[in-house]
Short mmCIF file of C-alpha atoms and ligand atoms in Angstrom, two decimals:
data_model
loop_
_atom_site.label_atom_id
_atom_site.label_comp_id
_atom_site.label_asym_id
_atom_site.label_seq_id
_atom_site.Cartn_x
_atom_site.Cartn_y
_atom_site.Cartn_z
CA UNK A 1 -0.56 247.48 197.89
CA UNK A 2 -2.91 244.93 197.24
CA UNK A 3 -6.96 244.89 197.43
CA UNK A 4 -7.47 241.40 197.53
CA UNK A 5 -11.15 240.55 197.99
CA UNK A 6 -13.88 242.82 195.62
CA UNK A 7 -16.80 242.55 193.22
CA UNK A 8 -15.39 244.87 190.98
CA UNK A 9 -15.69 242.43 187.83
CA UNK A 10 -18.97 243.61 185.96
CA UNK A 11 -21.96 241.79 185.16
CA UNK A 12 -21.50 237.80 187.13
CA UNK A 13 -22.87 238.36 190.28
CA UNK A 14 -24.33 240.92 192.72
CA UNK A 15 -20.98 243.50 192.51
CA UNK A 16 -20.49 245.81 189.54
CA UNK A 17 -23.18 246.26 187.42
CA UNK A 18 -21.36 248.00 184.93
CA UNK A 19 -18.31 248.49 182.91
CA UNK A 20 -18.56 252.48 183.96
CA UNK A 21 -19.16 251.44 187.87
CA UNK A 22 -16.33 248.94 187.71
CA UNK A 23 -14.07 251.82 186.42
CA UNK A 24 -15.28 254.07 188.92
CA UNK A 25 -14.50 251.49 192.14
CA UNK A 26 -10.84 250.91 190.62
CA UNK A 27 -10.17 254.91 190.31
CA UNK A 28 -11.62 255.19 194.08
CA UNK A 29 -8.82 252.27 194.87
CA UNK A 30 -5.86 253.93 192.47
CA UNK A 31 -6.58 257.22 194.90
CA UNK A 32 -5.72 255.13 197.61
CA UNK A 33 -2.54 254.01 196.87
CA UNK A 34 -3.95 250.57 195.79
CA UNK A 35 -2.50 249.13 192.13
CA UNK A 36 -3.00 246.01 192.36
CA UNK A 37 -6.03 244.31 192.51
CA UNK A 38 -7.55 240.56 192.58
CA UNK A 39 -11.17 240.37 191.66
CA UNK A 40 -13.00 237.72 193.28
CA UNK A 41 -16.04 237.13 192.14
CA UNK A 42 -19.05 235.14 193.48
CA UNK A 43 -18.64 231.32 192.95
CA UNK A 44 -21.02 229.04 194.43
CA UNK A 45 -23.09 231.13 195.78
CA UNK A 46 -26.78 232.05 194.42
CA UNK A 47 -25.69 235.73 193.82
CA UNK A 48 -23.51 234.34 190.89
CA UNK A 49 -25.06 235.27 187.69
CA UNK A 50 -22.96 233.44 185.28
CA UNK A 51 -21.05 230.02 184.93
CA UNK A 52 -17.66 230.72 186.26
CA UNK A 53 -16.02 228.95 183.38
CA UNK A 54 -16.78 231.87 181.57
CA UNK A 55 -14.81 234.14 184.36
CA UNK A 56 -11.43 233.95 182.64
CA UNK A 57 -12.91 235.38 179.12
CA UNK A 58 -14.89 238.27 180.99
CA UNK A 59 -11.90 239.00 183.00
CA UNK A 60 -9.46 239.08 179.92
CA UNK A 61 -11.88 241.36 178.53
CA UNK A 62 -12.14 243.53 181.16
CA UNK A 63 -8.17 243.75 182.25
CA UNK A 64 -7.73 245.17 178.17
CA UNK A 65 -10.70 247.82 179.09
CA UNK A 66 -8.58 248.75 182.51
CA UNK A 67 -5.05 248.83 180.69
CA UNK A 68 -6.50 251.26 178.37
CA UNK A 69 -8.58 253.42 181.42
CA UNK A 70 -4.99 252.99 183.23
CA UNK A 71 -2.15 251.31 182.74
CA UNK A 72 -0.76 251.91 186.32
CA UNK A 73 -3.35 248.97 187.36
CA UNK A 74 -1.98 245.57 188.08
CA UNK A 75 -5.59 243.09 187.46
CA UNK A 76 -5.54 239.64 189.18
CA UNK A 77 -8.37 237.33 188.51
CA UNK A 78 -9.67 235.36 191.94
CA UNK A 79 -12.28 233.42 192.95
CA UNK A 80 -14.43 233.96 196.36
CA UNK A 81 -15.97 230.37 197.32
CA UNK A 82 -18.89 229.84 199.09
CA UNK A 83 -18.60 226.61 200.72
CA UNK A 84 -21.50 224.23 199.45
CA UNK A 85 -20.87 220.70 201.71
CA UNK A 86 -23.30 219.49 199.28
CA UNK A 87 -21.31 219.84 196.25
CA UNK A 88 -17.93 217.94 195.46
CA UNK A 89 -16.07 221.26 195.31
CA UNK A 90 -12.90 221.27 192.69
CA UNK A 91 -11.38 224.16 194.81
CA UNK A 92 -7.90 223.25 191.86
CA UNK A 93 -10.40 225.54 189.37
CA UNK A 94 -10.51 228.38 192.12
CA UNK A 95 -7.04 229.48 193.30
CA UNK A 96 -5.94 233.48 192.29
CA UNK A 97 -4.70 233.26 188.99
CA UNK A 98 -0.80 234.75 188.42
CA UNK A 99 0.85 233.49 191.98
CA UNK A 100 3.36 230.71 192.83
CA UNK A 101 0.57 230.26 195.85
CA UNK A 102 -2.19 228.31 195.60
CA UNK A 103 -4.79 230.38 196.81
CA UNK A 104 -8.05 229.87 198.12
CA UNK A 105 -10.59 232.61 199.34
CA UNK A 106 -13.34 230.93 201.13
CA UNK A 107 -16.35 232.05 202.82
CA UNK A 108 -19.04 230.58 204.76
CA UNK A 109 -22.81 230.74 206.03
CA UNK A 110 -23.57 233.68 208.20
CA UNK A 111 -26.56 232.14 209.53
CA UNK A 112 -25.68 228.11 209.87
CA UNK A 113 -23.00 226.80 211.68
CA UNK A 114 -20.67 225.08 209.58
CA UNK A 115 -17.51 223.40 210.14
CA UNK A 116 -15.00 226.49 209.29
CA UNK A 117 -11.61 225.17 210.91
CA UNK A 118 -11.98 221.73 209.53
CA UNK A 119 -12.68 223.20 206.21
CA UNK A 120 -9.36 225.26 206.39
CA UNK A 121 -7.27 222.56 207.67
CA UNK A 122 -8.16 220.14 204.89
CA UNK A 123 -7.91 222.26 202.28
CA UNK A 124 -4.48 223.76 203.79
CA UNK A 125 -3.32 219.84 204.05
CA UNK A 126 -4.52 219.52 200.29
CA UNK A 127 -1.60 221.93 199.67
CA UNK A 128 -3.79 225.34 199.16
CA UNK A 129 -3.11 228.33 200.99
CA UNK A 130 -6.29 229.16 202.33
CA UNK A 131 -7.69 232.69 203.22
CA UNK A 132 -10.59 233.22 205.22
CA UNK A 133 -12.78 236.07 203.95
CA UNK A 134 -14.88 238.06 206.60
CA UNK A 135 -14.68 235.98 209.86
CA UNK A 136 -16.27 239.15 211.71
CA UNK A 137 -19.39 237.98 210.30
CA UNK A 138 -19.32 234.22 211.57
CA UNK A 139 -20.63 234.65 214.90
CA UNK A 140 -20.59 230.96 215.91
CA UNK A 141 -16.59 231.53 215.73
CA UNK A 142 -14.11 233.02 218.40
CA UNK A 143 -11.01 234.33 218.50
CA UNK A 144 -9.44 231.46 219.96
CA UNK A 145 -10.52 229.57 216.70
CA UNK A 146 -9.17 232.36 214.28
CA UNK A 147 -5.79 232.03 216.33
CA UNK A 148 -5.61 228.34 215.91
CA UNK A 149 -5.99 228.65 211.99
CA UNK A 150 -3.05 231.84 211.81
CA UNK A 151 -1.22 229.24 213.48
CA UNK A 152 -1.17 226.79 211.53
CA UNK A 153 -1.16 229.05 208.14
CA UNK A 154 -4.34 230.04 207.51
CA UNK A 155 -4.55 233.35 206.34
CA UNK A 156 -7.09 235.91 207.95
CA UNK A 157 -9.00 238.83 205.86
CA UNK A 158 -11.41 241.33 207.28
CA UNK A 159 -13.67 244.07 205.44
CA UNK A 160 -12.42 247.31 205.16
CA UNK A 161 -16.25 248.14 205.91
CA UNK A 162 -16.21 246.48 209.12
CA UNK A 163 -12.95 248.38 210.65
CA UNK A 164 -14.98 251.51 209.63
CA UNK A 165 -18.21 250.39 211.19
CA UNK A 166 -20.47 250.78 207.66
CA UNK A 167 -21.03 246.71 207.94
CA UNK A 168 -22.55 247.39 211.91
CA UNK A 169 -21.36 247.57 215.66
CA UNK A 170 -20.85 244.16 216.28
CA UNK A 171 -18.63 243.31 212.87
CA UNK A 172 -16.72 246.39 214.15
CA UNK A 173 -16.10 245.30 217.31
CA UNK A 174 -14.77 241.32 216.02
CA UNK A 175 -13.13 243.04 213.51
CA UNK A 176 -10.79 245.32 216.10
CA UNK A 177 -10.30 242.53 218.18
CA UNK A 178 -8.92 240.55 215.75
CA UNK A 179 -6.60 243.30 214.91
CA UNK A 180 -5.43 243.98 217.93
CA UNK A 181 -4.71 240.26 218.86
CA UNK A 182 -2.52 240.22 215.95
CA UNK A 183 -5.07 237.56 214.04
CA UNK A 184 -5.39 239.60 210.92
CA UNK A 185 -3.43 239.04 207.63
CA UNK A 186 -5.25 241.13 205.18
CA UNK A 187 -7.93 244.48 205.19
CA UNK A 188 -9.91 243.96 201.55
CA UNK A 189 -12.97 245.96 200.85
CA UNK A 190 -15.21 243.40 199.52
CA UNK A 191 -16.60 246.03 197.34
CA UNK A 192 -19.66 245.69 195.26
CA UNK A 193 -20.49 249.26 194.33
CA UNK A 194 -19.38 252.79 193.90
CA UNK A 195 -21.77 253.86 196.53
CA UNK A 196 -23.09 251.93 199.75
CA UNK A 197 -20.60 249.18 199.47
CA UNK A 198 -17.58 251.08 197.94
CA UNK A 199 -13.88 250.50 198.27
CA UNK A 200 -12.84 251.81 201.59
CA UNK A 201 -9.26 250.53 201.74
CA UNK A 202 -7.54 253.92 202.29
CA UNK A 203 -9.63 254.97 205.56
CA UNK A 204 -9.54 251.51 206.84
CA UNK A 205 -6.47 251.55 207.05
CA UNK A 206 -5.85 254.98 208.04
CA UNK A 207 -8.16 254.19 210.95
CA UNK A 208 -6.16 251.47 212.02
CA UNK A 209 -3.09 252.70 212.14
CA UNK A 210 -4.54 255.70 214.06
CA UNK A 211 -5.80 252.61 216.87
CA UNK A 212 -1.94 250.96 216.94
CA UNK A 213 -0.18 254.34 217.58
CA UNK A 214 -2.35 255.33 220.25
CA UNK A 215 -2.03 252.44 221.97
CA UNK A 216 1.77 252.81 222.20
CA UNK A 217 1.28 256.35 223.31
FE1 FE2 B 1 -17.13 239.11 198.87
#
Protein backbone atom coordinates (compact mmCIF):
# COMPACT_ATOMS: atom_id res chain seq x y z
CA UNK A 1 0.00 0.00 0.00
CA UNK A 2 0.92 3.28 -0.91
CA UNK A 3 1.08 6.73 1.22
CA UNK A 4 1.13 9.02 -1.45
CA UNK A 5 1.01 12.62 -0.19
CA UNK A 6 3.54 13.49 3.14
CA UNK A 7 6.18 15.87 4.43
CA UNK A 8 8.22 13.24 5.60
CA UNK A 9 11.46 14.53 3.63
CA UNK A 10 13.56 16.49 6.36
CA UNK A 11 14.67 19.90 6.40
CA UNK A 12 12.80 21.82 2.82
CA UNK A 13 9.76 22.95 4.08
CA UNK A 14 7.37 23.03 7.08
CA UNK A 15 7.21 18.81 7.46
CA UNK A 16 10.06 16.91 9.10
CA UNK A 17 12.38 18.74 10.87
CA UNK A 18 14.65 16.06 11.32
CA UNK A 19 16.39 13.05 10.07
CA UNK A 20 15.24 11.22 13.58
CA UNK A 21 11.43 12.64 13.10
CA UNK A 22 11.43 11.58 9.47
CA UNK A 23 12.43 8.02 10.67
CA UNK A 24 9.97 8.05 13.27
CA UNK A 25 6.78 9.06 10.73
CA UNK A 26 8.00 6.17 8.26
CA UNK A 27 8.13 3.43 11.27
CA UNK A 28 4.49 4.84 12.35
CA UNK A 29 3.56 4.11 8.41
CA UNK A 30 5.65 0.53 8.18
CA UNK A 31 3.18 -0.41 11.38
CA UNK A 32 0.47 0.23 9.22
CA UNK A 33 0.98 -1.92 6.55
CA UNK A 34 2.28 1.01 4.38
CA UNK A 35 5.84 0.24 2.32
CA UNK A 36 5.76 2.35 -0.04
CA UNK A 37 5.92 5.81 0.14
CA UNK A 38 6.10 9.10 -2.21
CA UNK A 39 7.32 12.16 -0.45
CA UNK A 40 5.95 15.27 -1.68
CA UNK A 41 7.37 18.04 -0.57
CA UNK A 42 6.35 21.75 -0.62
CA UNK A 43 6.96 23.39 -4.08
CA UNK A 44 5.76 26.74 -4.70
CA UNK A 45 4.52 27.48 -1.80
CA UNK A 46 6.16 29.98 0.93
CA UNK A 47 6.56 27.04 3.44
CA UNK A 48 9.33 25.69 1.04
CA UNK A 49 12.62 26.21 2.60
CA UNK A 50 14.90 25.22 -0.11
CA UNK A 51 15.19 25.41 -4.04
CA UNK A 52 13.56 22.30 -5.23
CA UNK A 53 16.34 21.62 -7.66
CA UNK A 54 18.11 20.54 -4.82
CA UNK A 55 15.10 17.90 -3.90
CA UNK A 56 16.54 15.02 -5.90
CA UNK A 57 20.12 15.18 -3.97
CA UNK A 58 18.33 15.47 -0.43
CA UNK A 59 16.06 12.75 -1.38
CA UNK A 60 18.92 10.38 -2.68
CA UNK A 61 20.43 11.07 0.52
CA UNK A 62 17.76 10.37 2.54
CA UNK A 63 16.34 7.00 0.62
CA UNK A 64 20.32 5.51 1.50
CA UNK A 65 19.57 6.68 5.36
CA UNK A 66 15.95 4.70 5.07
CA UNK A 67 17.47 1.53 3.21
CA UNK A 68 19.83 1.24 5.99
CA UNK A 69 16.89 2.11 9.00
CA UNK A 70 14.79 -0.52 6.74
CA UNK A 71 15.10 -2.06 3.80
CA UNK A 72 11.40 -3.22 3.63
CA UNK A 73 10.67 0.62 2.55
CA UNK A 74 9.95 1.34 -1.04
CA UNK A 75 10.95 5.65 -1.22
CA UNK A 76 9.34 7.60 -4.13
CA UNK A 77 10.32 11.16 -4.58
CA UNK A 78 7.08 13.61 -5.48
CA UNK A 79 6.35 16.93 -5.71
CA UNK A 80 3.12 18.75 -4.04
CA UNK A 81 2.41 22.05 -6.23
CA UNK A 82 0.91 24.94 -5.07
CA UNK A 83 -0.64 26.57 -7.92
CA UNK A 84 0.95 30.16 -8.41
CA UNK A 85 -1.24 31.72 -11.68
CA UNK A 86 1.43 34.19 -11.46
CA UNK A 87 4.26 32.07 -12.27
CA UNK A 88 4.82 30.17 -15.70
CA UNK A 89 4.71 26.82 -13.90
CA UNK A 90 7.04 23.92 -15.64
CA UNK A 91 4.72 21.29 -13.97
CA UNK A 92 7.39 18.59 -16.66
CA UNK A 93 10.01 19.25 -13.43
CA UNK A 94 7.19 18.06 -10.92
CA UNK A 95 5.68 14.65 -11.82
CA UNK A 96 6.47 11.50 -9.06
CA UNK A 97 9.66 10.29 -9.97
CA UNK A 98 9.85 6.16 -10.80
CA UNK A 99 6.20 5.77 -12.69
CA UNK A 100 5.23 5.22 -16.36
CA UNK A 101 2.47 8.07 -15.19
CA UNK A 102 3.02 11.41 -15.37
CA UNK A 103 1.97 12.60 -12.21
CA UNK A 104 0.96 15.72 -10.87
CA UNK A 105 -0.13 16.51 -7.17
CA UNK A 106 -1.62 19.88 -7.08
CA UNK A 107 -3.09 21.96 -4.49
CA UNK A 108 -4.74 25.17 -4.26
CA UNK A 109 -5.70 28.37 -2.09
CA UNK A 110 -7.89 27.63 0.84
CA UNK A 111 -8.90 31.08 1.17
CA UNK A 112 -9.19 32.53 -2.70
CA UNK A 113 -11.18 31.13 -5.20
CA UNK A 114 -9.24 29.91 -7.94
CA UNK A 115 -10.01 28.21 -11.04
CA UNK A 116 -9.47 24.36 -9.79
CA UNK A 117 -11.33 22.36 -12.69
CA UNK A 118 -9.81 24.39 -15.42
CA UNK A 119 -6.49 23.90 -13.87
CA UNK A 120 -7.03 20.02 -13.90
CA UNK A 121 -8.38 19.82 -17.28
CA UNK A 122 -5.47 21.62 -18.90
CA UNK A 123 -2.96 20.05 -17.29
CA UNK A 124 -4.80 16.49 -17.83
CA UNK A 125 -5.04 17.64 -21.76
CA UNK A 126 -1.17 18.48 -21.45
CA UNK A 127 -0.88 14.69 -21.00
CA UNK A 128 -0.30 14.66 -16.95
CA UNK A 129 -2.27 12.65 -14.75
CA UNK A 130 -3.36 15.00 -12.32
CA UNK A 131 -4.24 14.37 -8.58
CA UNK A 132 -6.00 16.70 -6.54
CA UNK A 133 -4.64 16.91 -2.99
CA UNK A 134 -7.17 17.84 -0.13
CA UNK A 135 -10.37 19.07 -1.93
CA UNK A 136 -12.17 18.88 1.62
CA UNK A 137 -10.47 22.01 2.28
CA UNK A 138 -11.62 24.06 -0.91
CA UNK A 139 -14.83 25.23 0.22
CA UNK A 140 -15.73 27.26 -2.90
CA UNK A 141 -15.91 23.58 -4.56
CA UNK A 142 -18.82 20.93 -4.58
CA UNK A 143 -19.23 17.64 -5.13
CA UNK A 144 -20.72 17.97 -8.36
CA UNK A 145 -17.33 19.61 -9.44
CA UNK A 146 -15.12 16.77 -7.86
CA UNK A 147 -17.44 14.29 -9.90
CA UNK A 148 -16.92 16.07 -13.13
CA UNK A 149 -12.99 15.88 -12.74
CA UNK A 150 -13.16 11.69 -11.62
CA UNK A 151 -14.90 11.68 -14.77
CA UNK A 152 -12.89 12.78 -16.89
CA UNK A 153 -9.58 11.26 -15.05
CA UNK A 154 -8.71 13.35 -12.52
CA UNK A 155 -7.63 11.65 -9.65
CA UNK A 156 -9.11 12.56 -6.09
CA UNK A 157 -6.95 12.42 -2.64
CA UNK A 158 -8.24 13.24 0.79
CA UNK A 159 -6.31 13.51 4.27
CA UNK A 160 -6.23 10.70 6.34
CA UNK A 161 -6.68 13.54 9.10
CA UNK A 162 -9.83 14.68 7.73
CA UNK A 163 -11.69 11.06 7.63
CA UNK A 164 -10.59 11.01 11.34
CA UNK A 165 -11.85 14.46 12.15
CA UNK A 166 -8.14 15.84 13.62
CA UNK A 167 -8.25 18.51 10.49
CA UNK A 168 -12.10 19.78 11.95
CA UNK A 169 -15.94 19.01 11.54
CA UNK A 170 -16.49 20.45 8.39
CA UNK A 171 -13.25 18.74 6.42
CA UNK A 172 -14.79 15.61 8.03
CA UNK A 173 -17.95 15.94 6.84
CA UNK A 174 -16.66 16.85 2.74
CA UNK A 175 -14.35 14.33 3.27
CA UNK A 176 -17.20 11.36 4.00
CA UNK A 177 -19.22 12.63 1.41
CA UNK A 178 -16.86 12.31 -1.05
CA UNK A 179 -16.31 8.82 0.01
CA UNK A 180 -19.44 7.74 0.02
CA UNK A 181 -20.30 9.20 -3.48
CA UNK A 182 -17.59 7.13 -4.74
CA UNK A 183 -15.40 10.53 -5.66
CA UNK A 184 -12.32 9.43 -3.83
CA UNK A 185 -9.20 7.78 -5.41
CA UNK A 186 -6.67 7.98 -2.72
CA UNK A 187 -6.55 8.44 1.54
CA UNK A 188 -2.74 10.06 2.09
CA UNK A 189 -1.85 11.51 5.40
CA UNK A 190 -0.26 14.64 4.42
CA UNK A 191 1.95 14.21 7.35
CA UNK A 192 4.29 16.78 8.65
CA UNK A 193 5.17 15.49 12.09
CA UNK A 194 5.40 12.62 14.47
CA UNK A 195 2.95 14.30 16.71
CA UNK A 196 -0.08 16.72 15.85
CA UNK A 197 0.07 16.08 12.19
CA UNK A 198 1.27 12.38 12.15
CA UNK A 199 0.65 9.62 9.68
CA UNK A 200 -2.78 8.34 10.30
CA UNK A 201 -3.19 6.03 7.31
CA UNK A 202 -4.00 2.82 9.25
CA UNK A 203 -7.11 4.30 11.32
CA UNK A 204 -8.28 6.19 8.37
CA UNK A 205 -8.76 3.60 6.77
CA UNK A 206 -9.90 1.34 9.35
CA UNK A 207 -12.57 3.96 9.98
CA UNK A 208 -13.72 3.82 6.63
CA UNK A 209 -14.14 0.60 6.03
CA UNK A 210 -16.03 0.38 9.37
CA UNK A 211 -18.62 3.34 7.49
CA UNK A 212 -18.97 0.98 4.04
CA UNK A 213 -19.86 -2.24 5.96
CA UNK A 214 -22.36 -0.71 8.01
CA UNK A 215 -24.01 0.72 5.43
CA UNK A 216 -24.58 -2.65 3.72
CA UNK A 217 -25.75 -4.03 6.98
FE1 LIG B 1 0.69 18.48 1.81
Amino acid sequence: MFDIHNHILPNVDDGSKSIEESLLMIDMLYQQGIKKIVLTPHVQNSVQKVSSKLFPEKFNAFKDIVKSHNPDIELYLGYEVRYDPSKNTDYEKFVFQGFSQKYLLIEFSTKIEEPIVDIMYNLKAKGFQPILAHPERYIYINEKDIARMKQDGILIQVNANAVLGIDGRIYKKRALKFLKLQLVDFIATDAHNSTDRKPNLGLALKKVSKIFSNKEL
